[in-house]
Short mmCIF file of C-alpha atoms and ligand atoms in Angstrom, two decimals:
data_model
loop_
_atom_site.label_atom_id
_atom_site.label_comp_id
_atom_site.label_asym_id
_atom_site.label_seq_id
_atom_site.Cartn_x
_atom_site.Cartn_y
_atom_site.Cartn_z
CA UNK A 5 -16.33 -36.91 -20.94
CA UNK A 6 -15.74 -35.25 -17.98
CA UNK A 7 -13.08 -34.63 -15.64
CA UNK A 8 -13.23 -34.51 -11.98
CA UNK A 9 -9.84 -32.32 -10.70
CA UNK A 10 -9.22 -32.57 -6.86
CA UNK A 11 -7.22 -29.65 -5.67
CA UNK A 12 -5.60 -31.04 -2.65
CA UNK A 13 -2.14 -31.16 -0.51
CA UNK A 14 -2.53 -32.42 3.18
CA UNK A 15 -1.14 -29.53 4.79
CA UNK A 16 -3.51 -26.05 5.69
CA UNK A 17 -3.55 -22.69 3.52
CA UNK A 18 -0.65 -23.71 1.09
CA UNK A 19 -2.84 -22.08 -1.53
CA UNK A 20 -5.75 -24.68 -2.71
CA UNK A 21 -8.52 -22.29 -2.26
CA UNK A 22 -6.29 -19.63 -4.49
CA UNK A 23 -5.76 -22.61 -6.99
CA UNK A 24 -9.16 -23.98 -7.41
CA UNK A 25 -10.24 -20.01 -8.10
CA UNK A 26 -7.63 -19.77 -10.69
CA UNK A 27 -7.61 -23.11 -12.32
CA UNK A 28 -11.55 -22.82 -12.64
CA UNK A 29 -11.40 -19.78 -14.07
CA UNK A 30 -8.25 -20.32 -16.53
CA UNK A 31 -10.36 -23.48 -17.75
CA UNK A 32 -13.22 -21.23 -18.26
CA UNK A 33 -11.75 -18.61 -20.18
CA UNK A 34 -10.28 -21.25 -22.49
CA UNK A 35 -13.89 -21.93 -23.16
CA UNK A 36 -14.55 -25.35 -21.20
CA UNK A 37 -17.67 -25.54 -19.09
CA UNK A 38 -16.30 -25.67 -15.10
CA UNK A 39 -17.98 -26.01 -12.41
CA UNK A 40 -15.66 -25.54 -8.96
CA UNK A 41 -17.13 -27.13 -5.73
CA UNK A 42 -16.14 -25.99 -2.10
CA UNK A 43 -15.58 -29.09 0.08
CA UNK A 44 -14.59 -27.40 2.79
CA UNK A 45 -17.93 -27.49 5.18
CA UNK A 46 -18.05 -25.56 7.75
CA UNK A 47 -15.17 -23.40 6.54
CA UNK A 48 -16.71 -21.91 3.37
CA UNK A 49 -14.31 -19.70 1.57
CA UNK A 50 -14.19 -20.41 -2.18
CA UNK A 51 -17.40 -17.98 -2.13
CA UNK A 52 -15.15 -15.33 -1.07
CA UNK A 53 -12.24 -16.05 -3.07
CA UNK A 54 -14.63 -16.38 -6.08
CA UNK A 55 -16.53 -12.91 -5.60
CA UNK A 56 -19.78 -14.91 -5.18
CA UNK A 57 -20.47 -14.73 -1.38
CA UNK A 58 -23.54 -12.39 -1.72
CA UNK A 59 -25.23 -14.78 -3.84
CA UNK A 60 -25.31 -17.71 -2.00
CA UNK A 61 -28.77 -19.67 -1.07
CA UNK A 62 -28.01 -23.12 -1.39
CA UNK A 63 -24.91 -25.31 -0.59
CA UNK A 64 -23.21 -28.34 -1.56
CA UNK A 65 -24.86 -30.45 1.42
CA UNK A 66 -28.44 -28.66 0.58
CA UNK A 67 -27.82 -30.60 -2.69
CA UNK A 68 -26.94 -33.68 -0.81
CA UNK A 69 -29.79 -33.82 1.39
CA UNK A 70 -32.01 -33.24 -0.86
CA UNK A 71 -32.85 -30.08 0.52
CA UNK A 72 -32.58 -27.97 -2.93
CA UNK A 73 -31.54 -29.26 -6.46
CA UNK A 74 -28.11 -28.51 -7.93
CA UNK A 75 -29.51 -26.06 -10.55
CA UNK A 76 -30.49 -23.84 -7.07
CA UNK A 77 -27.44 -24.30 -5.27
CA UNK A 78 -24.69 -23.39 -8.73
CA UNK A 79 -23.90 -19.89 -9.13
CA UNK A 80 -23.19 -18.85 -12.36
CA UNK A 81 -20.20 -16.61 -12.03
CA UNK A 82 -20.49 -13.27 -12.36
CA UNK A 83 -18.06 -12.69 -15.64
CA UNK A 84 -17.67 -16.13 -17.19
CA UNK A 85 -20.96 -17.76 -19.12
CA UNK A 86 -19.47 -21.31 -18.36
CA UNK A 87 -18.23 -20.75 -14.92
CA UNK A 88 -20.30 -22.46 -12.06
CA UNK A 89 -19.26 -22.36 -8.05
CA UNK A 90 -21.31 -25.04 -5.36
CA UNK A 91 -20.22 -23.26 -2.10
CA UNK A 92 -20.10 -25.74 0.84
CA UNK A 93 -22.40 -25.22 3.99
CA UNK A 94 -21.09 -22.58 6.20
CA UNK A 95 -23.15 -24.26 9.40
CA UNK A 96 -23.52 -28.05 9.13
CA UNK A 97 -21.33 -30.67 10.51
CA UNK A 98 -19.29 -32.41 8.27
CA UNK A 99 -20.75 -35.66 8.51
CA UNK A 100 -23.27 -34.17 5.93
CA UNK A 101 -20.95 -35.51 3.20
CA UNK A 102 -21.23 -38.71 2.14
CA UNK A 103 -19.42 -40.90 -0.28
CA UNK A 104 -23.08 -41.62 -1.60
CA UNK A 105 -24.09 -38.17 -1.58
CA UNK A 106 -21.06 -37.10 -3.27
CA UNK A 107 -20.98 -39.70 -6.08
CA UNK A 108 -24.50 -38.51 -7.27
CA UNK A 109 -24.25 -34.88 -7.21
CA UNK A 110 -20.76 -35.72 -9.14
CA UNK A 111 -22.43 -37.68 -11.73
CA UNK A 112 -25.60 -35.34 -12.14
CA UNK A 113 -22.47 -32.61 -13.55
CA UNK A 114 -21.36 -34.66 -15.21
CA UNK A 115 -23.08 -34.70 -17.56
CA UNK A 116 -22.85 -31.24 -18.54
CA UNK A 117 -19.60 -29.93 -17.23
CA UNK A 118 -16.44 -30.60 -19.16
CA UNK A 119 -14.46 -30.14 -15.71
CA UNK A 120 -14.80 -30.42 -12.35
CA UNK A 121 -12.80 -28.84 -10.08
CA UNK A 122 -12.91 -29.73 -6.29
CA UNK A 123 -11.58 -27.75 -3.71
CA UNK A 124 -10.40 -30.02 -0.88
CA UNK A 125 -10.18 -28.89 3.31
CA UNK A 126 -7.13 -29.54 4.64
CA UNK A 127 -6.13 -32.77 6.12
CA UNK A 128 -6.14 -35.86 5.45
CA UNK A 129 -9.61 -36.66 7.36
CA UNK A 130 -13.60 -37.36 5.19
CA UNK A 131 -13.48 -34.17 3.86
CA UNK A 132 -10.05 -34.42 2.22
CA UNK A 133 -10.49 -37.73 1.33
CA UNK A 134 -14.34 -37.27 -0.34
CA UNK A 135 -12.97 -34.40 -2.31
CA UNK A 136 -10.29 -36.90 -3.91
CA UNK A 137 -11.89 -40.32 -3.95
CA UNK A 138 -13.49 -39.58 -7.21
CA UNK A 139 -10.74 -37.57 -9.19
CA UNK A 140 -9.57 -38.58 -12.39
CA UNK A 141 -6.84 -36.17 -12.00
CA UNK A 142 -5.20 -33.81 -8.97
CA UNK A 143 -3.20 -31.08 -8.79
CA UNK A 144 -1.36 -31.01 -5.52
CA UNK A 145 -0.47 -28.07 -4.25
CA UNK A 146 3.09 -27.52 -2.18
CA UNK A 147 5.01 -24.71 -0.60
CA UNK A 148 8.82 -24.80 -1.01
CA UNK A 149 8.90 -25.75 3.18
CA UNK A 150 9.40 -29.33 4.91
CA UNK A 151 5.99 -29.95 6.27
CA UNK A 152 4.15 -29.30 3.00
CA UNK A 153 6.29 -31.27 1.55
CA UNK A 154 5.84 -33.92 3.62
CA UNK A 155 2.04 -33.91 3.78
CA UNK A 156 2.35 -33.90 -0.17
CA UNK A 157 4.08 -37.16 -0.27
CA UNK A 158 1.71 -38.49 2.43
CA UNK A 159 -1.14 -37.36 0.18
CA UNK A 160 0.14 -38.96 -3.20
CA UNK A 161 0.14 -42.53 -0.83
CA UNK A 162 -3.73 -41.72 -0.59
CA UNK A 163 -4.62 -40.72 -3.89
CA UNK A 164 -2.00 -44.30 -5.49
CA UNK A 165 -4.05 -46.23 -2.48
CA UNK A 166 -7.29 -45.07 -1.12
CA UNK A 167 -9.47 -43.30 -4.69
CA UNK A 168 -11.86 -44.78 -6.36
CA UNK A 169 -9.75 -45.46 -8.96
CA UNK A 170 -7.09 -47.55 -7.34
CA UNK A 171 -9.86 -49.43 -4.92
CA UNK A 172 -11.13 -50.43 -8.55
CA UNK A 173 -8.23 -51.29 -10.05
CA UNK A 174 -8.25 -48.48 -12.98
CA UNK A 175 -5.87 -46.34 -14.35
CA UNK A 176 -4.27 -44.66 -11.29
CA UNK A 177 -5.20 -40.99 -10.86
CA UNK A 178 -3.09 -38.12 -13.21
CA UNK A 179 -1.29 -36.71 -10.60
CA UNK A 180 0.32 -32.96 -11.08
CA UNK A 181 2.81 -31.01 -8.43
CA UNK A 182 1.92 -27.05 -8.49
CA UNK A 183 4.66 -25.45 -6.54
CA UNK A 184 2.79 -21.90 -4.48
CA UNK A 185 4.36 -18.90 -3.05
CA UNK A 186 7.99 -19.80 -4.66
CA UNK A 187 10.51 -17.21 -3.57
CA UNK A 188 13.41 -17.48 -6.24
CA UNK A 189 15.55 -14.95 -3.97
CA UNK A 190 15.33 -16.75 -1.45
CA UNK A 191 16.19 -20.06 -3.18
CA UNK A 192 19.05 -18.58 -4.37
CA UNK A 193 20.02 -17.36 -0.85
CA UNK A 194 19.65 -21.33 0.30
CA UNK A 195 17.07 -20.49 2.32
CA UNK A 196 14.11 -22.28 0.29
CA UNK A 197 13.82 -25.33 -1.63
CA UNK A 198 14.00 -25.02 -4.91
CA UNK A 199 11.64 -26.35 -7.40
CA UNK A 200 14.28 -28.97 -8.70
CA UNK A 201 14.41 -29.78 -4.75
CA UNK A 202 10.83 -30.26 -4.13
CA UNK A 203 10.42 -32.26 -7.77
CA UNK A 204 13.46 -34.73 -6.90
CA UNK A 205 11.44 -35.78 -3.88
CA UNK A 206 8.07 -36.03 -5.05
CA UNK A 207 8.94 -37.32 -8.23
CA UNK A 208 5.64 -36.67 -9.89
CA UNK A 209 5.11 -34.18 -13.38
CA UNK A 210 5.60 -30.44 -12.77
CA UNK A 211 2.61 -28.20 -13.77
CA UNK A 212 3.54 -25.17 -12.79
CA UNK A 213 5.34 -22.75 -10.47
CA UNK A 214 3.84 -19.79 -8.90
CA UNK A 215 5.67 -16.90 -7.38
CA UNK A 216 4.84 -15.38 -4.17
CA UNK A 217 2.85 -12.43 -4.67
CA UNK A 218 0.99 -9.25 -3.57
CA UNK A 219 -1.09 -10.10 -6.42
CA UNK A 220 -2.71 -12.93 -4.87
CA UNK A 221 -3.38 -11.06 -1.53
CA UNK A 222 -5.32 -7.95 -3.94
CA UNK A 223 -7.50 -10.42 -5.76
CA UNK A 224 -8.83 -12.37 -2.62
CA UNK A 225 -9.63 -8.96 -1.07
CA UNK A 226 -11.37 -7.78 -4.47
CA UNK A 227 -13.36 -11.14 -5.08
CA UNK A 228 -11.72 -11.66 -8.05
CA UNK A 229 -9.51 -14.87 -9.17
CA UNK A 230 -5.72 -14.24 -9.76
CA UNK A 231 -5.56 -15.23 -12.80
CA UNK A 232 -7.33 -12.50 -14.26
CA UNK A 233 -4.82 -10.58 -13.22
CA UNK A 234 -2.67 -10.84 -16.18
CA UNK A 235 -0.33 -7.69 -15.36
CA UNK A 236 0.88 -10.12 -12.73
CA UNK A 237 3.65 -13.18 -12.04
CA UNK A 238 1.29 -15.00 -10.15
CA UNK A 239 -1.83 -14.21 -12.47
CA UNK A 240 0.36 -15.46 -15.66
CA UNK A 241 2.23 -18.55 -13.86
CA UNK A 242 -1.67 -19.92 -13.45
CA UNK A 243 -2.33 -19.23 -17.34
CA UNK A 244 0.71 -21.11 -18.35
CA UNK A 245 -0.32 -24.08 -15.49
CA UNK A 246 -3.60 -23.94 -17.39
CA UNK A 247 -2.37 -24.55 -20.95
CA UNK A 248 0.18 -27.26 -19.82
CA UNK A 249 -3.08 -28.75 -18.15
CA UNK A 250 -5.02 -28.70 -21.19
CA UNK A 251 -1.14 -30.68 -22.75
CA UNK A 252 0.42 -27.48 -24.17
CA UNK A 253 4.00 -26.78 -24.02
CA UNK A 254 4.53 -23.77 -22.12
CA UNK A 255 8.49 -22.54 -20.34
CA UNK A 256 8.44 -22.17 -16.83
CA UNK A 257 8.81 -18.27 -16.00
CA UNK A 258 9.42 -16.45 -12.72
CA UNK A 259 11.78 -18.95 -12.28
CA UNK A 260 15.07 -17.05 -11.33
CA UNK A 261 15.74 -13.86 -8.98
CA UNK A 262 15.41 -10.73 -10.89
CA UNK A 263 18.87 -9.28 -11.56
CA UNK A 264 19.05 -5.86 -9.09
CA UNK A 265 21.80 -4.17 -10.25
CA UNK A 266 24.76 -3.42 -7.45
CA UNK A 267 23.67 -0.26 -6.37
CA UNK A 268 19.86 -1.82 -5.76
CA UNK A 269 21.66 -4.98 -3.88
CA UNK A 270 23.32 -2.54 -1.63
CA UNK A 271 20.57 -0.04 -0.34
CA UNK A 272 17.59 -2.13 -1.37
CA UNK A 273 14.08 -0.18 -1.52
CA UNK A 274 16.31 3.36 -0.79
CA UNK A 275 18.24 2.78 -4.04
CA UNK B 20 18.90 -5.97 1.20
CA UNK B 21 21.25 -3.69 3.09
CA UNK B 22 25.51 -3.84 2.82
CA UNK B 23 25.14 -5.86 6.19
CA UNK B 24 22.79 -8.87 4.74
CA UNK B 25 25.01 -8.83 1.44
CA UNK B 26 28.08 -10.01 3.94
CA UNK B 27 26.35 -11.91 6.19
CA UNK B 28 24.15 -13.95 3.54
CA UNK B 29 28.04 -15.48 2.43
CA UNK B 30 28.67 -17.37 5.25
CA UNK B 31 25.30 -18.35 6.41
CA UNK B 32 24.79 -21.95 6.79
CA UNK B 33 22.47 -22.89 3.19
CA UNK B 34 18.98 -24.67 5.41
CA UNK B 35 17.81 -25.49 2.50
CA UNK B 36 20.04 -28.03 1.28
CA UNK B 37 19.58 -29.48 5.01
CA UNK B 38 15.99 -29.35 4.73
CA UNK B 39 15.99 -31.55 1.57
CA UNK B 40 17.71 -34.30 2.92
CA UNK B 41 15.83 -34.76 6.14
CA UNK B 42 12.93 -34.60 3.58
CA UNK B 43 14.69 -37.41 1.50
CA UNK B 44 15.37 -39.60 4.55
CA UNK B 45 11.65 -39.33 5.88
CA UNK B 46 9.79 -39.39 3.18
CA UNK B 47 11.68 -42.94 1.80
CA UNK B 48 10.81 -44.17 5.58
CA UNK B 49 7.91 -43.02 5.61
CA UNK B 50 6.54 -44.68 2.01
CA UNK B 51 8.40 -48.16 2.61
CA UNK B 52 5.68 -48.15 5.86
CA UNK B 53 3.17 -47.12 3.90
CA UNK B 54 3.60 -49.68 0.74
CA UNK B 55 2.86 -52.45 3.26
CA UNK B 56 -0.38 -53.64 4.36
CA UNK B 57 -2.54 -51.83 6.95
CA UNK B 58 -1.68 -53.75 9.66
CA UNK B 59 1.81 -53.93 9.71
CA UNK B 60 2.00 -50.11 11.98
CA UNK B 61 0.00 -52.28 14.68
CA UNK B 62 2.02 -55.64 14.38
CA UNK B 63 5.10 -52.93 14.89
CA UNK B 64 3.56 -51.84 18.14
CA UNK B 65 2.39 -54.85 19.63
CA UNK B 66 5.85 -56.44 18.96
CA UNK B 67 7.48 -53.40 20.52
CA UNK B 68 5.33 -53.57 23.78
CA UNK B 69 6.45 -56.70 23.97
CA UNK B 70 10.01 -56.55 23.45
CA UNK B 71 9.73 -53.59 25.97
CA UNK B 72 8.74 -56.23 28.48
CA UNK B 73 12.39 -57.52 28.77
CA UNK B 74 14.40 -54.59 26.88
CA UNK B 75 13.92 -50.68 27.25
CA UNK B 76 13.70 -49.91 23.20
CA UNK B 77 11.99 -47.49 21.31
CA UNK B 78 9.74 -47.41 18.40
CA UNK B 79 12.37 -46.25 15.89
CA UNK B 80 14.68 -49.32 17.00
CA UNK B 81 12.05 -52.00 15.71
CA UNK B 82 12.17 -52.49 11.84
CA UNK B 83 9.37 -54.37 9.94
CA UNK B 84 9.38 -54.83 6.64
CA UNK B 85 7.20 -57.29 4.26
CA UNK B 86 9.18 -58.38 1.45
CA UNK B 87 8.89 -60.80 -1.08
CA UNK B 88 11.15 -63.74 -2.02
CA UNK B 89 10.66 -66.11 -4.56
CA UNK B 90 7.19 -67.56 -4.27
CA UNK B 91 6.96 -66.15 -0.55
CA UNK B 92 5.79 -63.04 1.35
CA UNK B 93 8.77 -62.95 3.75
CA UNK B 94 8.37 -60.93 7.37
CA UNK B 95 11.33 -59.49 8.33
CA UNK B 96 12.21 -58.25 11.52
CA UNK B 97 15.52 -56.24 12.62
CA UNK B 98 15.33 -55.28 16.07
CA UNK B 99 18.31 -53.38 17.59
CA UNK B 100 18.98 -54.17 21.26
CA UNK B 101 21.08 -51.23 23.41
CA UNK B 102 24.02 -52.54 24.55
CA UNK B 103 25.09 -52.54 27.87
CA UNK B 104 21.28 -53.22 28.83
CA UNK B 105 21.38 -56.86 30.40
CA UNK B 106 17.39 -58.24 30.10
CA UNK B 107 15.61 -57.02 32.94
CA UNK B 108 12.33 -58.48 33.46
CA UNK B 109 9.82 -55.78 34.04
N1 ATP C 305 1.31 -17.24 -4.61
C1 ATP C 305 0.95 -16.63 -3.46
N2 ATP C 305 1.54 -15.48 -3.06
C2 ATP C 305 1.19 -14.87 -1.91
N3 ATP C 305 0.24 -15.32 -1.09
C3 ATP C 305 -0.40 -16.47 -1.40
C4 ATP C 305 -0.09 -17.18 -2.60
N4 ATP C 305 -0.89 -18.28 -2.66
C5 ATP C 305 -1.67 -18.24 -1.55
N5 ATP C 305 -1.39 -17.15 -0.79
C6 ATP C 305 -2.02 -16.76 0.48
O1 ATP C 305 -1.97 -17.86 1.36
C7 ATP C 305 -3.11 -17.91 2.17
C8 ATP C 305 -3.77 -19.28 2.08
O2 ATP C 305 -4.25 -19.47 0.77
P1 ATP C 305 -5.51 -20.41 0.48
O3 ATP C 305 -6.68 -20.00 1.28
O4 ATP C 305 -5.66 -20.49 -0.99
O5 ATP C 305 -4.94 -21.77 1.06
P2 ATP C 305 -5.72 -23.15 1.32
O6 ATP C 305 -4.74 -24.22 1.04
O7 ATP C 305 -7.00 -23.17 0.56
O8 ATP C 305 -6.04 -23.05 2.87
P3 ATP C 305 -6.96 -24.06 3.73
O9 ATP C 305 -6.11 -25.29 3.94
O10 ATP C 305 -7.24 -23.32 4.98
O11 ATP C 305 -8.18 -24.34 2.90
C9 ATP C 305 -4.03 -16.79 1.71
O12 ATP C 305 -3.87 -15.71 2.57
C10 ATP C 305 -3.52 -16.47 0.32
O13 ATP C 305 -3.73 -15.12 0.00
MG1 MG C 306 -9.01 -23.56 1.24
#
């Protein structure tokens, strides 16, 4: 059966756009058939992020309207056999999106996607709230600062009150924190929340952890997801989210300053 | 980091331990308003305009909560009046 994922977090370019791209991907190389979908219209980005922009004819709301079918409007990644991107509309208004609309191109993968992976807009507004109302599960993504945290919390009320599956009464939606652009030098200077911090007040399971990194700024400029990057901390901390998504027991890494030795703490980049 | 940030980073105030618990305080206030029903945000500000009618107050001074006791749903209100401030009919 399969899974619809919302990628979400209240709060503007925490790294959900990075995440969906990763998450997609990591699913995809473990061999599941993913298909990532762009709700952000009018702010189309995944494309970019996704190394797909070029190849874009149809969108999301195309599909919606009616305008194209969805086997026009997927791109088959580039790399990946059984990786799929829907871009959203660069130009429409976001009133294109309906709860209607959404439900049936949702159902139409379906049934031949194992996962689902939505990439929601900031906000808490339609687009936000289409992009979770059908999740089974979400990963909600927060930086190590007040007002993410906050507009975290204030998306957990939504997805416990206002999806599909607690207007219906079901099993409430699998909820997973994935802590971005954690700085563990500057945690350990008390400057950041740490990730015990962060998990104390959102109480909800820990997926994963991922460092702040050059990394991520190299594979959005080369159109290519992080976490193919394995050389790197943030490539590998979305490989081990991946397996703990799919229930394997993976440590935490990148947890903990690296140890500079005295000479390197006193002149920094000269020593 | 240079010699200078080595000192200085000992006695610097840690911002992150006060940023956790202003996020602990707000974020318990802020789910105990949102585990009630929709309405009760609105029944807070129409009872605040018109307890501003006789008493300068602000929002954060009215307090309503829906609770449960026994068999009942059970409305309570805690309003905190400034002192000093006799009523004063607008
Ligand atoms: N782990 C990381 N290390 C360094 N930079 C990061 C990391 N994660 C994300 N970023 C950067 O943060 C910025 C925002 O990321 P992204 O676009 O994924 O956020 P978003 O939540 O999708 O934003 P929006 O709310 O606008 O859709 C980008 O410039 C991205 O490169
Ligand atoms: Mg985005």
């Amino acid at each position: 059966m399969a899974k619809v994922i919302v990628v979400t977090s209240g709060k503007g370019g925490v790294g959900k756009t990075t995440t969906s791209a990763a998450i997609s991907t990591g699913l995809a190389l473990r061999g599941f058939k993913t298909v990532v979908i762009d709700f952000d219209v009018g702010l189309r980005n995944l494309d970019l992020i996704m190394g797909c922009e070029r190849r874009v004819v149809y969108d999301f709301v195309n599909v919606i309207m009616g305008d194209a079918n969805l086997n026009q409007a997927l791109i088959k990644d580039k790399q990946l056999e059984n990786l799929f991107i829907l871009p959203a509309s660069q130009t429409r208004d976001k009133d294109a999106l309906t709860q209607e609309g959404v439900e049936k191109v949702l159902n139409e993968l379906k049934a031949s996607f194992d996962f689902i992976v939505c990439d929601s807009p900031a906000g808490i507004e339609r687009g936000a709230h289409l992009a979770m109302y059908f999740a089974d599960e979400a990963i909600v993504v927060t930086n190590p600062e007040v007002s993410s945290v906050r507009d975290s919390d204030r998306m957990l009320g939504l997805l416990s009150s206002k999806s599909r599956r607690a207007e219906t009464g079901q099993s409430p939606v699998k909820e997973h924190l994935l802590l971005t652009r954690y700085s563990p030098e500057r945690v350990e200077r008390g400057e950041m929340l740490s990730v015990e911090d962060v998990q104390e007040i959102l109480s909800i399971p820990l997926l994963g952890v991922i460092p702040e990194s050059q990394a991520v700024l190299n594979a959005s400029n080369s159109g290519r997801p992080v976490i193919l990057d394995a050389e790197s901390t943030a490539g590998q901390a979305y490989a081990d989210a991946v397996a703990r998504f799919l229930g394997e027991n993976v440590d935490h890494r990148f947890l903990t300053a690296e140890k500079k030795g005295f000479l390197k703490r006193l002149f920094g980049s000269v020593a | 980091m240079s010699l200078l940030d080595l000192f200085r980073s000992r006695n610097k105030t840690n911002t992150a331990a006060i940023a956790k618990e202003r996020l602990q305080i707000l974020v318990s206030h802020e789910r105990s308003t949102r585990s009630g029903p929709d309405f009760l945000p609105e029944l807070k500000q129409e009872l605040l305009a018109v307890i501003r009618k006789y008493y300068p107050i602000e929002l954060d001074q009215v307090k309503v909560q829906l609770g449960k006791q026994d068999d009942c749903s059970l409305l309570e209100l805690d309003i905190v009046l400034p002192v000093n401030v006799k009523a004063d009919v607008a």
